[in-house]
Amino acid sequence: MPRPWSAEFFRLGIILIGAWLIGAVLGKPGVFLFLGLLAYMLWHLHNLRRLEQWLRDGRTYQPPEASGIWSEVFYLLYGKRQRERAQKKRLAAMLSQFREATSAMPDATVVLGPGDEIQWFNDAARQLIKLHAGQDVGQRIDNLIRYPEFGNFLESGNESGYILIPAPKDPETTLSARVIPYGRDLRLLILRDVSQQQRLEQMRRDFVANVSHELRTPLTVVNGFLETMIDTDDECAREWSRSLLLMQQQASRMQHIVEDLLLLSRLETDSNRPPEKPVSMPALIATIYEDVEHLAAQKRQQISIDSESEAGLYGAERELHSAFANLVINAIRYTPEAGRIRIRWWADEQGAHYAVADTGIGIEAAHIPRLTERFYRVDVGRSRDSGGTGLGLAIVKHVLNRHEARLRIDSVPGRGSTFTCDFPLSRVSRT
């Protein structure tokens, strides 16, 4: 038995024995036993009252003086209160440091509650999105940033991505928004001014588009003259035939790069949604097969088509043709002679899917995340030998983004690759 309770039972025994002895001397032992127990109970009630007053008055730091078991109770509660106060001080210090750190951040930082209501924000948020502590704390953030894309972004709970939106009261300013969950049902909204980067990116796009457009005409002229010289049956043309053929190959390659750059520039700068016209996928796949059949025949490759659904897609047929054809042409380029290429189209409860599988050289896992970057090449020399421009998968990515689709890449080095385009149900045409 713990020592405080042993002492308390000893105290109670002394009180009862003393009361009984006094009662025996006076001839009333029962009455004095009752009075002893009553005095013991009143002592406990007195200390219980002191405990209640001490707990109620939080400003009193030191516990009341007491004896017996009550001394132990006051000591334990006093120690617990000390630990709680120390923990509160640590939490207050951590909160103060958090607020100082977030206040010093150049990015706007907003703490959102379970219902996306504003709980706190830093000075950068006050300046960038014009929040006011007096009237905006407690308001839902999507009531103050009224853009459908932003509301959908919050609902999706996309923790790894970001969204670009105009500033609420300054449409000329572009903000990058990210949401990071933390704590219990709390989220951190981080907004960054990326207007300068967007302007530089737009300048780059305009430059690429203008240069590509200006190169198109001279390259066409050069190609035309080279073709004429090659077809001319004279001694000079025969003597320079190898050089002329090399010049024509490189000029044609430059033409393909220019055409791809112009297409990519148009896809990047066109903010309009693609037309919601139904596109027959079986017919589109048949057209692509006719376009690439001669390329596969040159390498003795087998191309098979598994069209498992009559469903089509809502979108821009020319853009979809470009993306799907690029995937097939890539498979032909990077599959050895006598290899196999399979084009598959099917639909299920998740949406519709277009896949191109090959038995080619495959891709190392480290390269897959960067394959859709423009001009990114796993092997520069091999890509040039195959005639690729390094823009095909970048075009595929932009076309799919415009059609609310995504690209999945599965590849095993030495065994082949599968490129799959996943389209949502909203893009599937059943007619």
Tab-separated table of C-alpha atoms in Angstrom:
chain	number	residue	atom	x	y	z
A	1	MET	CA	0.000	0.000	0.000
A	2	PRO	CA	1.359	3.495	-0.836
A	3	ARG	CA	2.841	5.317	2.137
A	4	PRO	CA	0.360	8.299	2.139
A	5	TRP	CA	-2.587	5.939	2.421
A	6	SER	CA	-0.891	3.936	5.221
A	7	ALA	CA	-0.428	7.160	7.175
A	8	GLU	CA	-4.043	8.163	6.500
A	9	PHE	CA	-5.432	4.842	7.756
A	10	PHE	CA	-3.180	5.179	10.832
A	11	ARG	CA	-4.614	8.678	11.430
A	12	LEU	CA	-8.178	7.337	11.133
A	13	GLY	CA	-7.366	4.507	13.566
A	14	ILE	CA	-5.949	6.930	16.156
A	15	ILE	CA	-9.094	9.119	15.886
A	16	LEU	CA	-11.458	6.163	16.320
A	17	ILE	CA	-9.483	4.612	19.213
A	18	GLY	CA	-9.208	7.955	20.997
A	19	ALA	CA	-12.919	8.669	20.565
A	20	TRP	CA	-13.821	5.189	21.823
A	21	LEU	CA	-11.585	5.505	24.934
A	22	ILE	CA	-13.018	8.916	25.827
A	23	GLY	CA	-16.525	7.553	25.274
A	24	ALA	CA	-15.783	4.495	27.432
A	25	VAL	CA	-14.571	6.690	30.299
A	26	LEU	CA	-17.719	8.850	30.049
A	27	GLY	CA	-19.989	5.858	29.481
A	28	LYS	CA	-21.001	6.856	25.877
A	29	PRO	CA	-18.581	5.102	23.466
A	30	GLY	CA	-21.045	5.055	20.532
A	31	VAL	CA	-21.678	8.794	20.702
A	32	PHE	CA	-17.985	9.660	20.758
A	33	LEU	CA	-17.236	7.255	17.879
A	34	PHE	CA	-19.884	9.065	15.817
A	35	LEU	CA	-18.422	12.461	16.800
A	36	GLY	CA	-14.903	11.236	15.825
A	37	LEU	CA	-16.092	10.072	12.408
A	38	LEU	CA	-18.032	13.348	11.927
A	39	ALA	CA	-14.928	15.404	12.744
A	40	TYR	CA	-12.871	13.303	10.306
A	41	MET	CA	-15.467	13.835	7.541
A	42	LEU	CA	-15.671	17.585	8.206
A	43	TRP	CA	-11.871	17.774	7.905
A	44	HIS	CA	-12.062	16.094	4.492
A	45	LEU	CA	-14.891	18.408	3.384
A	46	HIS	CA	-12.849	21.415	4.495
A	47	ASN	CA	-9.863	20.307	2.427
A	48	LEU	CA	-12.115	19.455	-0.522
A	49	ARG	CA	-13.480	23.002	-0.406
A	50	ARG	CA	-9.937	24.431	-0.330
A	51	LEU	CA	-9.038	22.237	-3.342
A	52	GLU	CA	-12.064	23.478	-5.295
A	53	GLN	CA	-11.200	27.112	-4.570
A	54	TRP	CA	-7.566	26.573	-5.550
A	55	LEU	CA	-8.528	24.941	-8.854
A	56	ARG	CA	-11.120	27.613	-9.585
A	57	ASP	CA	-8.690	30.468	-8.939
A	58	GLY	CA	-6.157	29.763	-11.703
A	59	ARG	CA	-4.050	32.784	-10.732
A	60	THR	CA	-3.015	31.160	-7.415
A	61	TYR	CA	0.213	29.392	-8.195
A	62	GLN	CA	1.234	27.816	-4.855
A	63	PRO	CA	-1.093	25.115	-3.409
A	64	PRO	CA	-2.690	25.518	0.072
A	65	GLU	CA	-0.922	24.056	3.082
A	66	ALA	CA	-2.397	20.684	4.094
A	67	SER	CA	-1.578	17.510	5.985
A	68	GLY	CA	-2.202	13.827	5.520
A	69	ILE	CA	-3.509	12.482	2.236
A	70	TRP	CA	-4.510	16.008	1.197
A	71	SER	CA	-0.897	17.108	1.218
A	72	GLU	CA	-0.155	14.389	-1.345
A	73	VAL	CA	-3.198	15.365	-3.466
A	74	PHE	CA	-2.200	19.041	-3.513
A	75	TYR	CA	1.408	18.115	-4.357
A	76	LEU	CA	0.376	15.889	-7.316
A	77	LEU	CA	-2.050	18.474	-8.718
A	78	TYR	CA	0.542	21.196	-8.262
A	79	GLY	CA	3.089	19.156	-10.265
A	80	LYS	CA	0.536	18.488	-13.011
A	81	ARG	CA	-0.354	22.186	-13.225
A	82	GLN	CA	3.332	23.067	-13.485
A	83	ARG	CA	3.795	20.604	-16.369
A	84	GLU	CA	0.718	21.945	-18.151
A	85	ARG	CA	1.938	25.525	-17.810
A	86	ALA	CA	5.367	24.545	-19.126
A	87	GLN	CA	3.754	22.791	-22.090
A	88	LYS	CA	1.572	25.846	-22.794
A	89	LYS	CA	4.662	28.050	-22.749
A	90	ARG	CA	6.412	25.727	-25.209
A	91	LEU	CA	3.372	25.687	-27.484
A	92	ALA	CA	3.056	29.456	-27.275
A	93	ALA	CA	6.752	29.824	-28.137
A	94	MET	CA	6.402	27.432	-31.073
A	95	LEU	CA	3.313	29.289	-32.305
A	96	SER	CA	5.140	32.581	-31.984
A	97	GLN	CA	8.110	31.209	-33.931
A	98	PHE	CA	5.774	29.805	-36.603
A	99	ARG	CA	4.058	33.158	-37.002
A	100	GLU	CA	7.375	34.996	-37.124
A	101	ALA	CA	8.704	32.575	-39.745
A	102	THR	CA	5.587	32.731	-41.924
A	103	SER	CA	5.386	36.506	-41.522
A	104	ALA	CA	8.941	36.765	-42.827
A	105	MET	CA	8.162	34.602	-45.858
A	106	PRO	CA	7.855	36.500	-49.140
A	107	ASP	CA	5.057	34.137	-50.202
A	108	ALA	CA	1.516	34.720	-49.040
A	109	THR	CA	0.623	32.099	-46.410
A	110	VAL	CA	-2.937	31.390	-45.234
A	111	VAL	CA	-3.955	28.800	-42.619
A	112	LEU	CA	-7.249	27.133	-43.630
A	113	GLY	CA	-9.553	25.262	-41.265
A	114	PRO	CA	-11.575	22.082	-41.957
A	115	GLY	CA	-14.148	24.056	-43.968
A	116	ASP	CA	-11.484	26.064	-45.849
A	117	GLU	CA	-12.193	29.043	-43.591
A	118	ILE	CA	-9.344	31.480	-42.962
A	119	GLN	CA	-7.811	31.067	-39.510
A	120	TRP	CA	-4.627	33.106	-39.914
A	121	PHE	CA	-2.536	34.795	-42.617
A	122	ASN	CA	0.786	36.632	-42.851
A	123	ASP	CA	1.668	40.139	-44.022
A	124	ALA	CA	2.428	38.939	-47.566
A	125	ALA	CA	-1.144	37.594	-47.876
A	126	ARG	CA	-2.457	40.934	-46.652
A	127	GLN	CA	-0.573	42.714	-49.419
A	128	LEU	CA	-0.879	40.148	-52.232
A	129	ILE	CA	-4.551	39.142	-51.973
A	130	LYS	CA	-5.754	42.108	-49.884
A	131	LEU	CA	-6.910	40.201	-46.779
A	132	HIS	CA	-8.058	42.096	-43.674
A	133	ALA	CA	-7.740	40.547	-40.221
A	134	GLY	CA	-10.906	42.158	-38.888
A	135	GLN	CA	-13.335	41.025	-41.552
A	136	ASP	CA	-11.767	38.097	-43.421
A	137	VAL	CA	-10.757	35.733	-40.583
A	138	GLY	CA	-13.466	33.070	-40.452
A	139	GLN	CA	-14.500	33.596	-44.093
A	140	ARG	CA	-14.152	30.772	-46.620
A	141	ILE	CA	-11.147	31.422	-48.856
A	142	ASP	CA	-13.127	30.610	-52.026
A	143	ASN	CA	-15.545	33.435	-51.119
A	144	LEU	CA	-12.635	35.857	-51.461
A	145	ILE	CA	-10.795	34.219	-54.374
A	146	ARG	CA	-13.713	33.706	-56.746
A	147	TYR	CA	-12.375	31.579	-59.592
A	148	PRO	CA	-14.002	28.230	-60.500
A	149	GLU	CA	-10.589	26.674	-61.182
A	150	PHE	CA	-9.425	27.612	-57.682
A	151	GLY	CA	-12.550	26.142	-56.069
A	152	ASN	CA	-12.112	22.897	-57.998
A	153	PHE	CA	-8.443	22.823	-57.003
A	154	LEU	CA	-9.351	23.084	-53.288
A	155	GLU	CA	-11.979	20.350	-53.589
A	156	SER	CA	-9.644	17.990	-55.424
A	157	GLY	CA	-7.162	18.063	-52.549
A	158	ASN	CA	-4.235	18.011	-54.978
A	159	GLU	CA	-1.283	18.082	-52.574
A	160	SER	CA	1.546	17.744	-55.090
A	161	GLY	CA	0.346	20.109	-57.831
A	162	TYR	CA	-0.315	23.822	-58.186
A	163	ILE	CA	-2.653	26.132	-60.060
A	164	LEU	CA	-2.126	29.523	-61.714
A	165	ILE	CA	-4.808	32.138	-61.001
A	166	PRO	CA	-5.103	35.920	-61.343
A	167	ALA	CA	-4.793	37.952	-58.140
A	168	PRO	CA	-8.294	38.722	-56.725
A	169	LYS	CA	-8.022	42.506	-57.070
A	170	ASP	CA	-5.276	42.754	-59.680
A	171	PRO	CA	-5.909	40.615	-62.805
A	172	GLU	CA	-2.509	41.650	-64.209
A	173	THR	CA	-0.801	39.704	-61.411
A	174	THR	CA	-0.527	35.926	-61.771
A	175	LEU	CA	-0.386	33.796	-58.618
A	176	SER	CA	0.810	30.240	-58.187
A	177	ALA	CA	-1.286	28.481	-55.509
A	178	ARG	CA	-0.318	25.344	-53.575
A	179	VAL	CA	-2.112	23.593	-50.700
A	180	ILE	CA	-0.205	21.622	-48.027
A	181	PRO	CA	-2.140	19.616	-45.383
A	182	TYR	CA	-0.877	19.617	-41.802
A	183	GLY	CA	-2.160	19.046	-38.271
A	184	ARG	CA	-5.757	17.964	-37.750
A	185	ASP	CA	-7.834	18.886	-40.802
A	186	LEU	CA	-5.746	22.027	-41.378
A	187	ARG	CA	-4.223	23.145	-44.660
A	188	LEU	CA	-1.613	25.703	-45.566
A	189	LEU	CA	-2.364	27.762	-48.681
A	190	ILE	CA	0.803	29.237	-50.216
A	191	LEU	CA	0.472	31.875	-52.930
A	192	ARG	CA	3.430	33.187	-54.936
A	193	ASP	CA	3.613	36.033	-57.426
A	194	VAL	CA	4.863	34.459	-60.668
A	195	SER	CA	3.929	37.330	-62.984
A	196	GLN	CA	7.545	37.979	-63.991
A	197	GLN	CA	8.177	34.302	-64.761
A	198	GLN	CA	4.964	34.169	-66.782
A	199	ARG	CA	5.989	37.228	-68.787
A	200	LEU	CA	9.428	35.733	-69.464
A	201	GLU	CA	7.828	32.431	-70.468
A	202	GLN	CA	5.456	34.251	-72.813
A	203	MET	CA	8.406	36.124	-74.341
A	204	ARG	CA	10.169	32.799	-74.885
A	205	ARG	CA	7.102	31.304	-76.542
A	206	ASP	CA	6.657	34.343	-78.775
A	207	PHE	CA	10.331	34.251	-79.726
A	208	VAL	CA	10.221	30.545	-80.607
A	209	ALA	CA	7.008	30.999	-82.589
A	210	ASN	CA	8.329	34.033	-84.500
A	211	VAL	CA	11.702	32.447	-85.292
A	212	SER	CA	10.044	29.187	-86.361
A	213	HIS	CA	7.624	31.080	-88.579
A	214	GLU	CA	10.451	33.055	-90.188
A	215	LEU	CA	12.508	29.894	-90.787
A	216	ARG	CA	9.668	28.087	-92.517
A	217	THR	CA	9.909	29.997	-95.839
A	218	PRO	CA	13.702	29.872	-96.354
A	219	LEU	CA	13.773	26.177	-95.442
A	220	THR	CA	11.033	25.493	-97.980
A	221	VAL	CA	13.030	27.350	-100.644
A	222	VAL	CA	16.263	25.520	-99.767
A	223	ASN	CA	14.482	22.170	-99.824
A	224	GLY	CA	12.928	22.960	-103.186
A	225	PHE	CA	16.248	23.894	-104.790
A	226	LEU	CA	17.961	20.819	-103.298
A	227	GLU	CA	15.246	18.562	-104.662
A	228	THR	CA	15.580	20.164	-108.101
A	229	MET	CA	19.366	19.762	-108.076
A	230	ILE	CA	19.110	16.105	-107.002
A	231	ASP	CA	16.599	15.349	-109.758
A	232	THR	CA	18.797	17.067	-112.369
A	233	ASP	CA	20.612	14.395	-114.370
A	234	ASP	CA	23.919	16.115	-115.153
A	235	GLU	CA	27.548	15.470	-114.316
A	236	CYS	CA	27.739	18.156	-111.585
A	237	ALA	CA	24.669	16.781	-109.756
A	238	ARG	CA	26.028	13.229	-109.923
A	239	GLU	CA	29.390	14.361	-108.535
A	240	TRP	CA	27.781	16.118	-105.585
A	241	SER	CA	24.924	13.656	-105.107
A	242	ARG	CA	26.031	12.452	-101.637
A	243	SER	CA	26.480	15.988	-100.339
A	244	LEU	CA	23.166	17.098	-101.820
A	245	LEU	CA	21.351	14.144	-100.210
A	246	LEU	CA	22.869	14.934	-96.809
A	247	MET	CA	21.895	18.590	-97.206
A	248	GLN	CA	18.347	17.583	-98.132
A	249	GLN	CA	18.080	15.227	-95.118
A	250	GLN	CA	19.206	17.939	-92.695
A	251	ALA	CA	16.990	20.567	-94.298
A	252	SER	CA	13.998	18.200	-94.048
A	253	ARG	CA	14.865	17.530	-90.406
A	254	MET	CA	14.956	21.277	-89.750
A	255	GLN	CA	11.589	21.619	-91.454
A	256	HIS	CA	10.106	18.953	-89.167
A	257	ILE	CA	11.520	20.721	-86.101
A	258	VAL	CA	10.049	24.046	-87.244
A	259	GLU	CA	6.644	22.475	-87.883
A	260	ASP	CA	6.662	20.790	-84.471
A	261	LEU	CA	7.747	24.031	-82.766
A	262	LEU	CA	4.931	25.945	-84.444
A	263	LEU	CA	2.397	23.304	-83.394
A	264	LEU	CA	3.734	23.225	-79.838
A	265	SER	CA	3.675	27.018	-79.644
A	266	ARG	CA	0.061	27.066	-80.807
A	267	LEU	CA	-0.925	24.460	-78.232
A	268	GLU	CA	0.797	26.390	-75.421
A	269	THR	CA	-0.649	29.777	-76.283
A	270	ASP	CA	-4.189	28.685	-77.193
A	271	SER	CA	-6.218	29.206	-74.012
A	272	ASN	CA	-9.494	28.183	-75.657
A	273	ARG	CA	-10.863	24.737	-74.928
A	274	PRO	CA	-10.706	22.324	-77.871
A	275	PRO	CA	-14.008	21.985	-79.755
A	276	GLU	CA	-16.469	19.499	-78.288
A	277	LYS	CA	-16.919	17.644	-81.572
A	278	PRO	CA	-17.274	13.849	-81.568
A	279	VAL	CA	-14.242	12.114	-83.089
A	280	SER	CA	-14.576	8.523	-84.309
A	281	MET	CA	-11.628	6.707	-82.764
A	282	PRO	CA	-11.780	3.531	-84.921
A	283	ALA	CA	-11.658	5.720	-88.045
A	284	LEU	CA	-8.867	7.884	-86.604
A	285	ILE	CA	-6.774	4.831	-85.697
A	286	ALA	CA	-7.293	3.403	-89.205
A	287	THR	CA	-6.058	6.692	-90.699
A	288	ILE	CA	-2.970	6.677	-88.485
A	289	TYR	CA	-2.258	3.079	-89.499
A	290	GLU	CA	-2.361	4.036	-93.189
A	291	ASP	CA	-0.023	6.976	-92.522
A	292	VAL	CA	2.667	4.927	-90.770
A	293	GLU	CA	2.349	1.567	-92.518
A	294	HIS	CA	5.142	2.327	-94.988
A	295	LEU	CA	7.508	3.387	-92.165
A	296	ALA	CA	6.978	0.074	-90.383
A	297	ALA	CA	7.327	-1.851	-93.626
A	298	GLN	CA	10.798	-0.355	-94.171
A	299	LYS	CA	11.906	-1.991	-90.882
A	300	ARG	CA	9.849	-5.173	-91.409
A	301	GLN	CA	7.830	-4.397	-88.275
A	302	GLN	CA	4.382	-5.764	-87.523
A	303	ILE	CA	1.650	-3.319	-86.444
A	304	SER	CA	-1.548	-4.707	-84.968
A	305	ILE	CA	-4.730	-2.841	-83.976
A	306	ASP	CA	-7.044	-3.908	-81.135
A	307	SER	CA	-10.057	-1.615	-81.279
A	308	GLU	CA	-12.194	-3.023	-78.450
A	309	SER	CA	-14.771	-0.234	-78.363
A	310	GLU	CA	-16.782	1.843	-80.806
A	311	ALA	CA	-16.670	4.797	-78.405
A	312	GLY	CA	-15.234	8.068	-79.648
A	313	LEU	CA	-13.895	11.232	-78.044
A	314	TYR	CA	-15.077	14.815	-77.802
A	315	GLY	CA	-12.260	17.082	-78.928
A	316	ALA	CA	-10.134	18.434	-81.755
A	317	GLU	CA	-9.508	15.714	-84.340
A	318	ARG	CA	-6.312	17.283	-85.756
A	319	GLU	CA	-4.757	17.588	-82.288
A	320	LEU	CA	-5.698	14.033	-81.325
A	321	HIS	CA	-4.360	12.735	-84.647
A	322	SER	CA	-1.045	14.518	-84.040
A	323	ALA	CA	-0.689	13.129	-80.498
A	324	PHE	CA	-1.672	9.550	-81.328
A	325	ALA	CA	0.428	9.472	-84.504
A	326	ASN	CA	3.467	10.773	-82.590
A	327	LEU	CA	3.220	7.844	-80.170
A	328	VAL	CA	3.086	5.321	-83.017
A	329	ILE	CA	5.954	6.981	-84.938
A	330	ASN	CA	8.089	6.989	-81.777
A	331	ALA	CA	7.401	3.285	-81.317
A	332	ILE	CA	8.513	2.609	-84.923
A	333	ARG	CA	11.678	4.687	-84.500
A	334	TYR	CA	12.820	3.011	-81.288
A	335	THR	CA	11.819	-0.564	-82.103
A	336	PRO	CA	14.429	-2.724	-83.883
A	337	GLU	CA	13.764	-4.398	-87.207
A	338	ALA	CA	11.183	-7.211	-87.190
A	339	GLY	CA	9.754	-5.862	-83.952
A	340	ARG	CA	6.072	-5.668	-83.012
A	341	ILE	CA	3.877	-2.639	-82.283
A	342	ARG	CA	0.360	-2.867	-80.889
A	343	ILE	CA	-2.228	-0.068	-80.986
A	344	ARG	CA	-5.074	-0.593	-78.538
A	345	TRP	CA	-8.305	1.371	-77.912
A	346	TRP	CA	-10.817	0.474	-75.186
A	347	ALA	CA	-13.316	2.013	-72.763
A	348	ASP	CA	-14.350	1.097	-69.214
A	349	GLU	CA	-16.041	2.641	-66.170
A	350	GLN	CA	-13.097	5.043	-65.635
A	351	GLY	CA	-13.161	6.439	-69.184
A	352	ALA	CA	-11.442	5.633	-72.480
A	353	HIS	CA	-7.856	4.596	-73.154
A	354	TYR	CA	-5.480	4.679	-76.132
A	355	ALA	CA	-2.252	2.686	-75.799
A	356	VAL	CA	0.776	2.044	-78.004
A	357	ALA	CA	2.981	-0.890	-76.948
A	358	ASP	CA	6.221	-1.917	-78.616
A	359	THR	CA	9.008	-4.459	-78.278
A	360	GLY	CA	11.667	-1.780	-78.571
A	361	ILE	CA	14.749	-0.810	-76.627
A	362	GLY	CA	12.845	0.439	-73.551
A	363	ILE	CA	13.615	3.367	-71.257
A	364	GLU	CA	15.407	3.533	-67.919
A	365	ALA	CA	13.093	4.527	-65.037
A	366	ALA	CA	15.221	7.606	-64.232
A	367	HIS	CA	14.405	9.147	-67.639
A	368	ILE	CA	10.623	8.591	-67.636
A	369	PRO	CA	9.602	11.692	-65.588
A	370	ARG	CA	11.415	13.978	-68.075
A	371	LEU	CA	10.366	12.389	-71.357
A	372	THR	CA	7.668	15.006	-72.059
A	373	GLU	CA	10.113	17.918	-71.774
A	374	ARG	CA	10.838	19.580	-75.090
A	375	PHE	CA	14.122	18.450	-76.685
A	376	TYR	CA	14.817	15.979	-73.862
A	377	ARG	CA	16.609	12.928	-75.209
A	378	VAL	CA	17.616	9.720	-73.465
A	379	ASP	CA	20.389	9.179	-76.045
A	380	VAL	CA	21.155	12.212	-78.222
A	381	GLY	CA	23.051	10.313	-80.910
A	382	ARG	CA	20.446	7.565	-81.196
A	383	SER	CA	17.598	10.102	-81.391
A	384	ARG	CA	19.303	12.001	-84.214
A	385	ASP	CA	19.967	8.811	-86.132
A	386	SER	CA	16.295	7.877	-85.870
A	387	GLY	CA	15.188	11.274	-87.177
A	388	GLY	CA	13.351	12.432	-84.053
A	389	THR	CA	12.962	16.119	-83.200
A	390	GLY	CA	12.664	15.710	-79.416
A	391	LEU	CA	9.277	17.466	-79.450
A	392	GLY	CA	6.869	14.602	-80.074
A	393	LEU	CA	6.082	13.717	-76.447
A	394	ALA	CA	5.895	17.405	-75.485
A	395	ILE	CA	3.175	17.778	-78.136
A	396	VAL	CA	1.432	14.664	-76.799
A	397	LYS	CA	1.447	16.069	-73.250
A	398	HIS	CA	-0.053	19.429	-74.289
A	399	VAL	CA	-2.740	17.815	-76.452
A	400	LEU	CA	-3.736	15.504	-73.587
A	401	ASN	CA	-3.793	18.385	-71.095
A	402	ARG	CA	-6.148	20.291	-73.387
A	403	HIS	CA	-8.411	17.216	-73.485
A	404	GLU	CA	-8.295	16.652	-69.677
A	405	ALA	CA	-6.346	13.421	-70.177
A	406	ARG	CA	-3.065	12.119	-68.801
A	407	LEU	CA	-0.154	10.074	-70.129
A	408	ARG	CA	1.120	6.921	-68.419
A	409	ILE	CA	4.478	5.437	-69.392
A	410	ASP	CA	5.522	1.883	-68.535
A	411	SER	CA	8.852	0.655	-69.829
A	412	VAL	CA	11.401	-2.088	-69.229
A	413	PRO	CA	14.866	-1.623	-70.792
A	414	GLY	CA	15.446	-4.212	-73.479
A	415	ARG	CA	11.828	-5.415	-73.479
A	416	GLY	CA	9.783	-2.463	-74.730
A	417	SER	CA	7.504	0.374	-73.680
A	418	THR	CA	3.794	1.114	-73.387
A	419	PHE	CA	2.429	4.659	-73.662
A	420	THR	CA	-1.196	4.943	-72.468
A	421	CYS	CA	-3.493	7.967	-72.813
A	422	ASP	CA	-6.310	7.977	-70.223
A	423	PHE	CA	-9.382	10.091	-71.020
A	424	PRO	CA	-12.109	10.873	-68.461
A	425	LEU	CA	-15.719	9.792	-68.940
A	426	SER	CA	-16.701	13.391	-69.718
A	427	ARG	CA	-14.628	13.166	-72.931
A	428	VAL	CA	-16.055	9.848	-74.136
A	429	SER	CA	-18.576	9.909	-76.974
A	430	ARG	CA	-20.901	6.882	-77.135
A	431	THR	CA	-22.597	7.876	-80.390
